[in-house]
Short mmCIF file of N, CA and C in Angstrom, two decimals:
data_model
loop_
_atom_site.label_atom_id
_atom_site.label_comp_id
_atom_site.label_asym_id
_atom_site.label_seq_id
_atom_site.Cartn_x
_atom_site.Cartn_y
_atom_site.Cartn_z
N MET A 97 56.32 5.36 63.90
CA MET A 97 57.55 6.13 63.84
C MET A 97 57.19 7.61 63.80
N LEU A 98 57.85 8.40 64.58
CA LEU A 98 57.59 9.84 64.62
C LEU A 98 58.07 10.48 63.35
N GLN A 99 57.22 11.30 62.77
CA GLN A 99 57.59 11.99 61.55
C GLN A 99 57.58 13.48 61.82
N PRO A 100 58.61 14.20 61.43
CA PRO A 100 58.68 15.63 61.68
C PRO A 100 57.79 16.43 60.75
N THR A 101 57.41 17.61 61.20
CA THR A 101 56.61 18.49 60.37
C THR A 101 56.96 19.93 60.63
N HIS A 102 56.47 20.84 59.79
CA HIS A 102 56.81 22.25 59.93
C HIS A 102 55.68 23.15 59.50
N GLN A 103 55.92 24.42 59.76
CA GLN A 103 55.06 25.47 59.24
C GLN A 103 55.96 26.42 58.50
N SER A 104 55.39 27.37 57.83
CA SER A 104 56.18 28.35 57.11
C SER A 104 57.11 29.07 58.07
N LEU A 105 58.30 29.42 57.60
CA LEU A 105 59.23 30.14 58.45
C LEU A 105 58.78 31.56 58.71
N GLN A 106 57.88 32.06 57.90
CA GLN A 106 57.36 33.41 58.09
C GLN A 106 56.21 33.35 59.09
N VAL A 107 56.54 33.32 60.37
CA VAL A 107 55.54 33.19 61.42
C VAL A 107 55.13 34.57 61.87
N ALA A 108 53.85 34.82 61.87
CA ALA A 108 53.35 36.13 62.30
C ALA A 108 53.42 36.22 63.81
N ALA A 109 53.57 37.43 64.30
CA ALA A 109 53.57 37.66 65.74
C ALA A 109 52.19 37.34 66.28
N PRO A 110 52.10 36.78 67.49
CA PRO A 110 50.80 36.42 68.03
C PRO A 110 49.98 37.66 68.37
N ALA A 111 48.69 37.49 68.30
CA ALA A 111 47.79 38.59 68.65
C ALA A 111 47.88 38.84 70.15
N GLU A 112 47.50 40.03 70.55
CA GLU A 112 47.52 40.37 71.96
C GLU A 112 46.64 39.39 72.72
N GLY A 113 47.14 38.87 73.82
CA GLY A 113 46.39 37.91 74.61
C GLY A 113 46.56 36.48 74.14
N ALA A 114 47.35 36.26 73.08
CA ALA A 114 47.58 34.90 72.57
C ALA A 114 48.52 34.16 73.51
N SER A 115 48.70 32.87 73.24
CA SER A 115 49.57 32.07 74.08
C SER A 115 50.99 32.63 74.07
N PRO A 116 51.72 32.45 75.17
CA PRO A 116 53.07 33.03 75.26
C PRO A 116 54.00 32.41 74.24
N VAL A 117 54.91 33.24 73.72
CA VAL A 117 55.92 32.77 72.80
C VAL A 117 57.28 33.23 73.30
N ARG A 118 58.29 32.55 72.82
CA ARG A 118 59.65 32.99 73.12
C ARG A 118 60.40 33.02 71.80
N ALA A 119 61.35 33.90 71.68
CA ALA A 119 62.14 33.95 70.46
C ALA A 119 63.22 32.89 70.56
N GLN A 120 63.33 32.09 69.55
CA GLN A 120 64.34 31.04 69.50
C GLN A 120 65.05 31.12 68.18
N PRO A 121 66.38 31.07 68.19
CA PRO A 121 67.06 31.12 66.91
C PRO A 121 66.72 29.89 66.09
N GLY A 122 66.32 30.12 64.87
CA GLY A 122 66.04 29.03 63.95
C GLY A 122 67.15 28.95 62.93
N ALA A 123 66.97 28.13 61.96
CA ALA A 123 68.01 27.96 60.96
C ALA A 123 68.22 29.24 60.16
N TRP A 124 67.18 30.07 60.01
CA TRP A 124 67.29 31.28 59.22
C TRP A 124 66.93 32.51 60.01
N GLY A 125 67.19 32.54 61.27
CA GLY A 125 66.91 33.74 62.05
C GLY A 125 66.03 33.43 63.24
N ARG A 126 65.51 34.48 63.85
CA ARG A 126 64.71 34.33 65.05
C ARG A 126 63.25 34.21 64.66
N VAL A 127 62.60 33.20 65.20
CA VAL A 127 61.19 32.98 64.93
C VAL A 127 60.48 32.66 66.23
N PRO A 128 59.21 33.02 66.35
CA PRO A 128 58.49 32.69 67.57
C PRO A 128 58.25 31.20 67.70
N VAL A 129 58.38 30.69 68.89
CA VAL A 129 58.13 29.29 69.17
C VAL A 129 57.23 29.23 70.40
N ARG A 130 56.14 28.46 70.29
CA ARG A 130 55.23 28.35 71.43
C ARG A 130 55.92 27.66 72.59
N GLU A 131 55.62 28.12 73.80
CA GLU A 131 56.11 27.44 74.99
C GLU A 131 55.40 26.10 75.10
N ARG A 132 56.10 25.08 75.47
CA ARG A 132 55.51 23.76 75.63
C ARG A 132 55.87 23.22 76.99
N ASP A 133 54.96 22.46 77.57
CA ASP A 133 55.27 21.84 78.84
C ASP A 133 55.57 20.36 78.61
N GLN A 134 56.00 19.69 79.66
CA GLN A 134 56.38 18.29 79.51
C GLN A 134 55.18 17.38 79.27
N ASP A 135 53.98 17.84 79.63
CA ASP A 135 52.79 17.04 79.40
C ASP A 135 52.33 17.11 77.94
N ASN A 136 52.81 18.10 77.19
CA ASN A 136 52.41 18.28 75.79
C ASN A 136 53.66 18.54 74.96
N PRO A 137 54.46 17.50 74.67
CA PRO A 137 55.67 17.71 73.87
C PRO A 137 55.32 18.16 72.46
N TRP A 138 56.27 18.81 71.80
CA TRP A 138 56.03 19.38 70.48
C TRP A 138 55.50 18.37 69.48
N HIS A 139 56.01 17.15 69.52
CA HIS A 139 55.64 16.20 68.48
C HIS A 139 54.19 15.73 68.56
N THR A 140 53.50 16.00 69.66
CA THR A 140 52.09 15.63 69.72
C THR A 140 51.26 16.45 68.75
N ASP A 141 51.74 17.65 68.37
CA ASP A 141 51.03 18.51 67.44
C ASP A 141 51.53 18.38 66.00
N ALA A 142 52.45 17.47 65.76
CA ALA A 142 53.06 17.33 64.43
C ALA A 142 52.06 16.83 63.40
N VAL A 143 51.97 17.51 62.29
CA VAL A 143 51.07 17.12 61.20
C VAL A 143 51.49 15.77 60.63
N CYS A 144 52.77 15.49 60.60
CA CYS A 144 53.27 14.27 59.98
C CYS A 144 52.86 13.01 60.73
N ARG A 145 52.38 13.14 61.94
CA ARG A 145 51.93 11.95 62.68
C ARG A 145 50.79 11.26 61.95
N ARG A 146 50.13 11.99 61.06
CA ARG A 146 49.01 11.42 60.30
C ARG A 146 49.44 10.91 58.93
N ASP A 147 50.70 11.10 58.56
CA ASP A 147 51.19 10.70 57.24
C ASP A 147 52.04 9.44 57.34
N GLU A 148 52.30 8.86 56.21
CA GLU A 148 53.13 7.67 56.14
C GLU A 148 54.59 8.02 56.40
N ALA A 149 55.27 7.22 57.19
CA ALA A 149 56.69 7.45 57.48
C ALA A 149 57.53 7.39 56.21
N GLY A 150 57.10 6.61 55.23
CA GLY A 150 57.84 6.48 53.98
C GLY A 150 57.99 7.78 53.24
N LEU A 151 57.11 8.72 53.49
CA LEU A 151 57.21 10.02 52.85
C LEU A 151 58.42 10.80 53.38
N PHE A 152 58.78 10.57 54.62
CA PHE A 152 59.84 11.35 55.27
C PHE A 152 61.19 10.63 55.30
N PHE A 153 61.19 9.34 55.06
CA PHE A 153 62.43 8.56 55.10
C PHE A 153 62.58 7.75 53.83
N ALA A 154 63.79 7.79 53.26
CA ALA A 154 64.05 7.17 51.96
C ALA A 154 64.11 5.65 52.05
N PRO A 155 63.48 4.99 51.08
CA PRO A 155 63.69 3.55 50.97
C PRO A 155 65.09 3.29 50.41
N SER A 156 65.59 2.10 50.60
CA SER A 156 66.93 1.81 50.08
C SER A 156 66.93 1.85 48.55
N LYS A 157 68.01 2.32 47.99
CA LYS A 157 68.23 2.39 46.54
C LYS A 157 67.13 3.16 45.80
N GLU A 158 66.65 4.23 46.39
CA GLU A 158 65.62 5.06 45.77
C GLU A 158 66.23 5.87 44.64
N PRO A 159 65.63 5.86 43.45
CA PRO A 159 66.15 6.67 42.34
C PRO A 159 66.10 8.17 42.70
N THR A 160 67.03 8.92 42.15
CA THR A 160 67.15 10.34 42.48
C THR A 160 65.86 11.11 42.22
N ALA A 161 65.25 10.92 41.07
CA ALA A 161 64.01 11.65 40.74
C ALA A 161 62.91 11.33 41.75
N ALA A 162 62.80 10.07 42.13
CA ALA A 162 61.79 9.66 43.11
C ALA A 162 62.10 10.27 44.48
N ARG A 163 63.38 10.30 44.86
CA ARG A 163 63.78 10.87 46.14
C ARG A 163 63.43 12.36 46.19
N LEU A 164 63.77 13.08 45.12
CA LEU A 164 63.50 14.52 45.10
C LEU A 164 62.00 14.80 45.17
N SER A 165 61.22 14.01 44.47
CA SER A 165 59.77 14.16 44.49
C SER A 165 59.21 13.87 45.88
N ARG A 166 59.68 12.80 46.49
CA ARG A 166 59.23 12.42 47.83
C ARG A 166 59.61 13.49 48.85
N GLU A 167 60.85 13.99 48.76
CA GLU A 167 61.29 15.03 49.70
C GLU A 167 60.47 16.31 49.56
N GLU A 168 60.13 16.68 48.33
CA GLU A 168 59.29 17.87 48.13
C GLU A 168 57.91 17.67 48.72
N ALA A 169 57.36 16.47 48.57
CA ALA A 169 56.05 16.17 49.16
C ALA A 169 56.12 16.24 50.69
N ALA A 170 57.20 15.72 51.25
CA ALA A 170 57.38 15.77 52.71
C ALA A 170 57.50 17.22 53.18
N LYS A 171 58.23 18.03 52.43
CA LYS A 171 58.40 19.44 52.79
C LYS A 171 57.07 20.19 52.72
N ARG A 172 56.20 19.81 51.79
CA ARG A 172 54.87 20.44 51.73
C ARG A 172 54.07 20.13 52.99
N VAL A 173 54.18 18.89 53.48
CA VAL A 173 53.53 18.53 54.74
C VAL A 173 54.11 19.38 55.86
N CYS A 174 55.42 19.48 55.89
CA CYS A 174 56.11 20.27 56.92
C CYS A 174 55.69 21.74 56.88
N SER A 175 55.47 22.25 55.69
CA SER A 175 55.18 23.69 55.56
C SER A 175 53.87 24.09 56.23
N ARG A 176 52.98 23.14 56.45
CA ARG A 176 51.71 23.47 57.10
C ARG A 176 51.66 23.03 58.55
N CYS A 177 52.77 22.60 59.10
CA CYS A 177 52.81 22.07 60.46
C CYS A 177 53.05 23.17 61.49
N PRO A 178 52.30 23.16 62.58
CA PRO A 178 52.47 24.19 63.61
C PRO A 178 53.73 24.03 64.46
N VAL A 179 54.40 22.88 64.36
CA VAL A 179 55.60 22.66 65.17
C VAL A 179 56.85 22.45 64.32
N MET A 180 56.86 23.02 63.12
CA MET A 180 57.98 22.85 62.21
C MET A 180 59.30 23.31 62.83
N VAL A 181 59.29 24.45 63.47
CA VAL A 181 60.53 24.99 64.03
C VAL A 181 61.06 24.10 65.15
N GLU A 182 60.18 23.63 66.02
CA GLU A 182 60.61 22.73 67.10
C GLU A 182 61.19 21.44 66.52
N CYS A 183 60.54 20.93 65.49
CA CYS A 183 60.99 19.71 64.84
C CYS A 183 62.38 19.91 64.23
N ARG A 184 62.55 21.02 63.54
CA ARG A 184 63.84 21.33 62.91
C ARG A 184 64.94 21.45 63.96
N GLU A 185 64.66 22.16 65.03
CA GLU A 185 65.67 22.32 66.08
C GLU A 185 66.00 20.98 66.72
N HIS A 186 65.00 20.13 66.91
CA HIS A 186 65.25 18.79 67.44
C HIS A 186 66.23 18.04 66.53
N ALA A 187 65.95 18.07 65.23
CA ALA A 187 66.79 17.35 64.27
C ALA A 187 68.20 17.93 64.21
N LEU A 188 68.33 19.22 64.42
CA LEU A 188 69.66 19.85 64.39
C LEU A 188 70.43 19.58 65.68
N LEU A 189 69.74 19.51 66.79
CA LEU A 189 70.41 19.29 68.07
C LEU A 189 70.75 17.83 68.32
N GLN A 190 70.02 16.88 67.71
CA GLN A 190 70.24 15.46 67.99
C GLN A 190 71.58 14.94 67.50
N PRO A 191 72.08 15.11 66.36
CA PRO A 191 71.45 15.45 65.09
C PRO A 191 70.87 14.20 64.44
N GLU A 192 69.75 14.38 63.77
CA GLU A 192 69.08 13.27 63.06
C GLU A 192 69.79 13.06 61.72
N PRO A 193 70.33 11.88 61.47
CA PRO A 193 71.11 11.67 60.24
C PRO A 193 70.28 11.34 59.00
N TYR A 194 69.00 11.02 59.16
CA TYR A 194 68.19 10.59 58.03
C TYR A 194 66.85 11.30 58.00
N GLY A 195 66.27 11.37 56.84
CA GLY A 195 64.89 11.82 56.69
C GLY A 195 64.72 13.32 56.60
N VAL A 196 63.48 13.69 56.34
CA VAL A 196 63.08 15.10 56.31
C VAL A 196 62.54 15.44 57.69
N TRP A 197 63.15 16.40 58.33
CA TRP A 197 62.74 16.88 59.65
C TRP A 197 62.65 18.40 59.57
N GLY A 198 61.57 18.97 60.04
CA GLY A 198 61.45 20.42 60.06
C GLY A 198 61.60 21.05 58.69
N GLY A 199 61.23 20.35 57.65
CA GLY A 199 61.31 20.88 56.29
C GLY A 199 62.69 20.83 55.68
N LEU A 200 63.63 20.17 56.34
CA LEU A 200 64.99 20.07 55.82
C LEU A 200 65.40 18.61 55.64
N THR A 201 66.09 18.34 54.56
CA THR A 201 66.66 17.01 54.35
C THR A 201 67.92 16.89 55.21
N ALA A 202 68.45 15.68 55.29
CA ALA A 202 69.68 15.47 56.05
C ALA A 202 70.82 16.33 55.50
N ALA A 203 70.92 16.42 54.18
CA ALA A 203 71.98 17.24 53.56
C ALA A 203 71.79 18.71 53.89
N GLU A 204 70.56 19.18 53.86
CA GLU A 204 70.29 20.59 54.19
C GLU A 204 70.59 20.88 55.66
N ARG A 205 70.31 19.91 56.52
CA ARG A 205 70.63 20.10 57.95
C ARG A 205 72.14 20.15 58.16
N ARG A 206 72.89 19.36 57.41
CA ARG A 206 74.36 19.43 57.53
C ARG A 206 74.87 20.81 57.14
N VAL A 207 74.28 21.41 56.12
CA VAL A 207 74.68 22.77 55.71
C VAL A 207 74.35 23.76 56.82
N VAL A 208 73.17 23.67 57.40
CA VAL A 208 72.78 24.57 58.49
C VAL A 208 73.74 24.42 59.66
N LEU A 209 74.06 23.19 60.03
CA LEU A 209 74.97 22.96 61.15
C LEU A 209 76.36 23.52 60.86
N ALA A 210 76.84 23.36 59.64
CA ALA A 210 78.15 23.90 59.27
C ALA A 210 78.14 25.42 59.36
N ARG A 211 77.06 26.06 58.90
CA ARG A 211 76.95 27.52 58.99
C ARG A 211 76.92 27.97 60.44
N ARG A 212 76.19 27.23 61.28
CA ARG A 212 76.14 27.59 62.70
C ARG A 212 77.51 27.47 63.34
N ARG A 213 78.24 26.40 63.02
CA ARG A 213 79.59 26.24 63.59
C ARG A 213 80.50 27.37 63.14
N ARG A 214 80.43 27.72 61.86
CA ARG A 214 81.24 28.82 61.32
C ARG A 214 80.89 30.14 62.00
N ARG A 215 79.58 30.40 62.16
CA ARG A 215 79.14 31.62 62.82
C ARG A 215 79.61 31.66 64.27
N ASP A 216 79.52 30.54 64.97
CA ASP A 216 79.96 30.49 66.36
C ASP A 216 81.46 30.76 66.47
N LEU A 217 82.24 30.21 65.55
CA LEU A 217 83.68 30.46 65.56
C LEU A 217 83.98 31.94 65.31
N GLU A 218 83.27 32.54 64.38
CA GLU A 218 83.47 33.97 64.09
C GLU A 218 83.09 34.82 65.29
N LEU A 219 82.03 34.47 65.97
CA LEU A 219 81.62 35.22 67.16
C LEU A 219 82.66 35.10 68.27
N LYS A 220 83.20 33.90 68.45
CA LYS A 220 84.23 33.70 69.47
C LYS A 220 85.49 34.50 69.14
N LYS A 221 85.88 34.50 67.86
CA LYS A 221 87.05 35.29 67.45
C LYS A 221 86.81 36.78 67.69
N ALA A 222 85.63 37.26 67.35
CA ALA A 222 85.30 38.67 67.54
C ALA A 222 85.29 39.01 69.03
N ALA A 223 84.77 38.12 69.86
CA ALA A 223 84.75 38.37 71.32
C ALA A 223 86.16 38.41 71.88
N ARG A 224 87.03 37.52 71.41
CA ARG A 224 88.41 37.53 71.89
C ARG A 224 89.14 38.78 71.44
N ALA A 225 88.88 39.19 70.20
CA ALA A 225 89.53 40.40 69.68
C ALA A 225 89.08 41.63 70.44
N ALA A 226 87.81 41.68 70.78
CA ALA A 226 87.27 42.83 71.53
C ALA A 226 87.77 42.82 72.97
N ALA A 227 87.92 41.64 73.54
CA ALA A 227 88.36 41.54 74.94
C ALA A 227 89.87 41.69 75.06
N GLY A 228 90.62 41.44 74.01
CA GLY A 228 92.09 41.49 74.05
C GLY A 228 92.65 42.81 74.55
N PRO A 229 92.32 43.94 73.93
CA PRO A 229 92.87 45.22 74.38
C PRO A 229 92.44 45.59 75.80
N VAL A 230 91.23 45.23 76.18
CA VAL A 230 90.75 45.56 77.52
C VAL A 230 91.52 44.75 78.55
N ALA A 231 91.73 43.48 78.28
CA ALA A 231 92.45 42.62 79.20
C ALA A 231 93.91 43.09 79.34
N ALA A 232 94.52 43.53 78.25
CA ALA A 232 95.90 43.99 78.30
C ALA A 232 96.01 45.29 79.05
N ALA A 233 95.00 46.15 78.97
CA ALA A 233 95.04 47.44 79.64
C ALA A 233 94.77 47.30 81.13
N GLY A 234 94.09 46.26 81.54
CA GLY A 234 93.63 46.09 82.91
C GLY A 234 94.70 45.63 83.77
#
């Protein structure tokens, strides 16, 4: 089973001559993301591929203290992963309903998605308000 992983959100800019990067909006702003081709998908570099799936997905009827401990351990694995941002974006775009993906639990991903929807609505309202007077004058 594929397990998501991450790296710290504080990604340094690549050195001159390093592999190409593109800016991609992440859950907390713009972060560099390595370009990937179809022959080398992001999950091939995931650190969690070497860990037990049980660390990233809850067993049934798991006690709260055990769940929190397990999720923190999974997030530590994610924090050292070179493809954390890609994993997180995958989980947000799918959306993945279970497990720790990209350093976020399912509940944390729901919060991120709600914030993104709210931000998108605000941007659309602002665009309509800005376009309104111009359209009326034209």
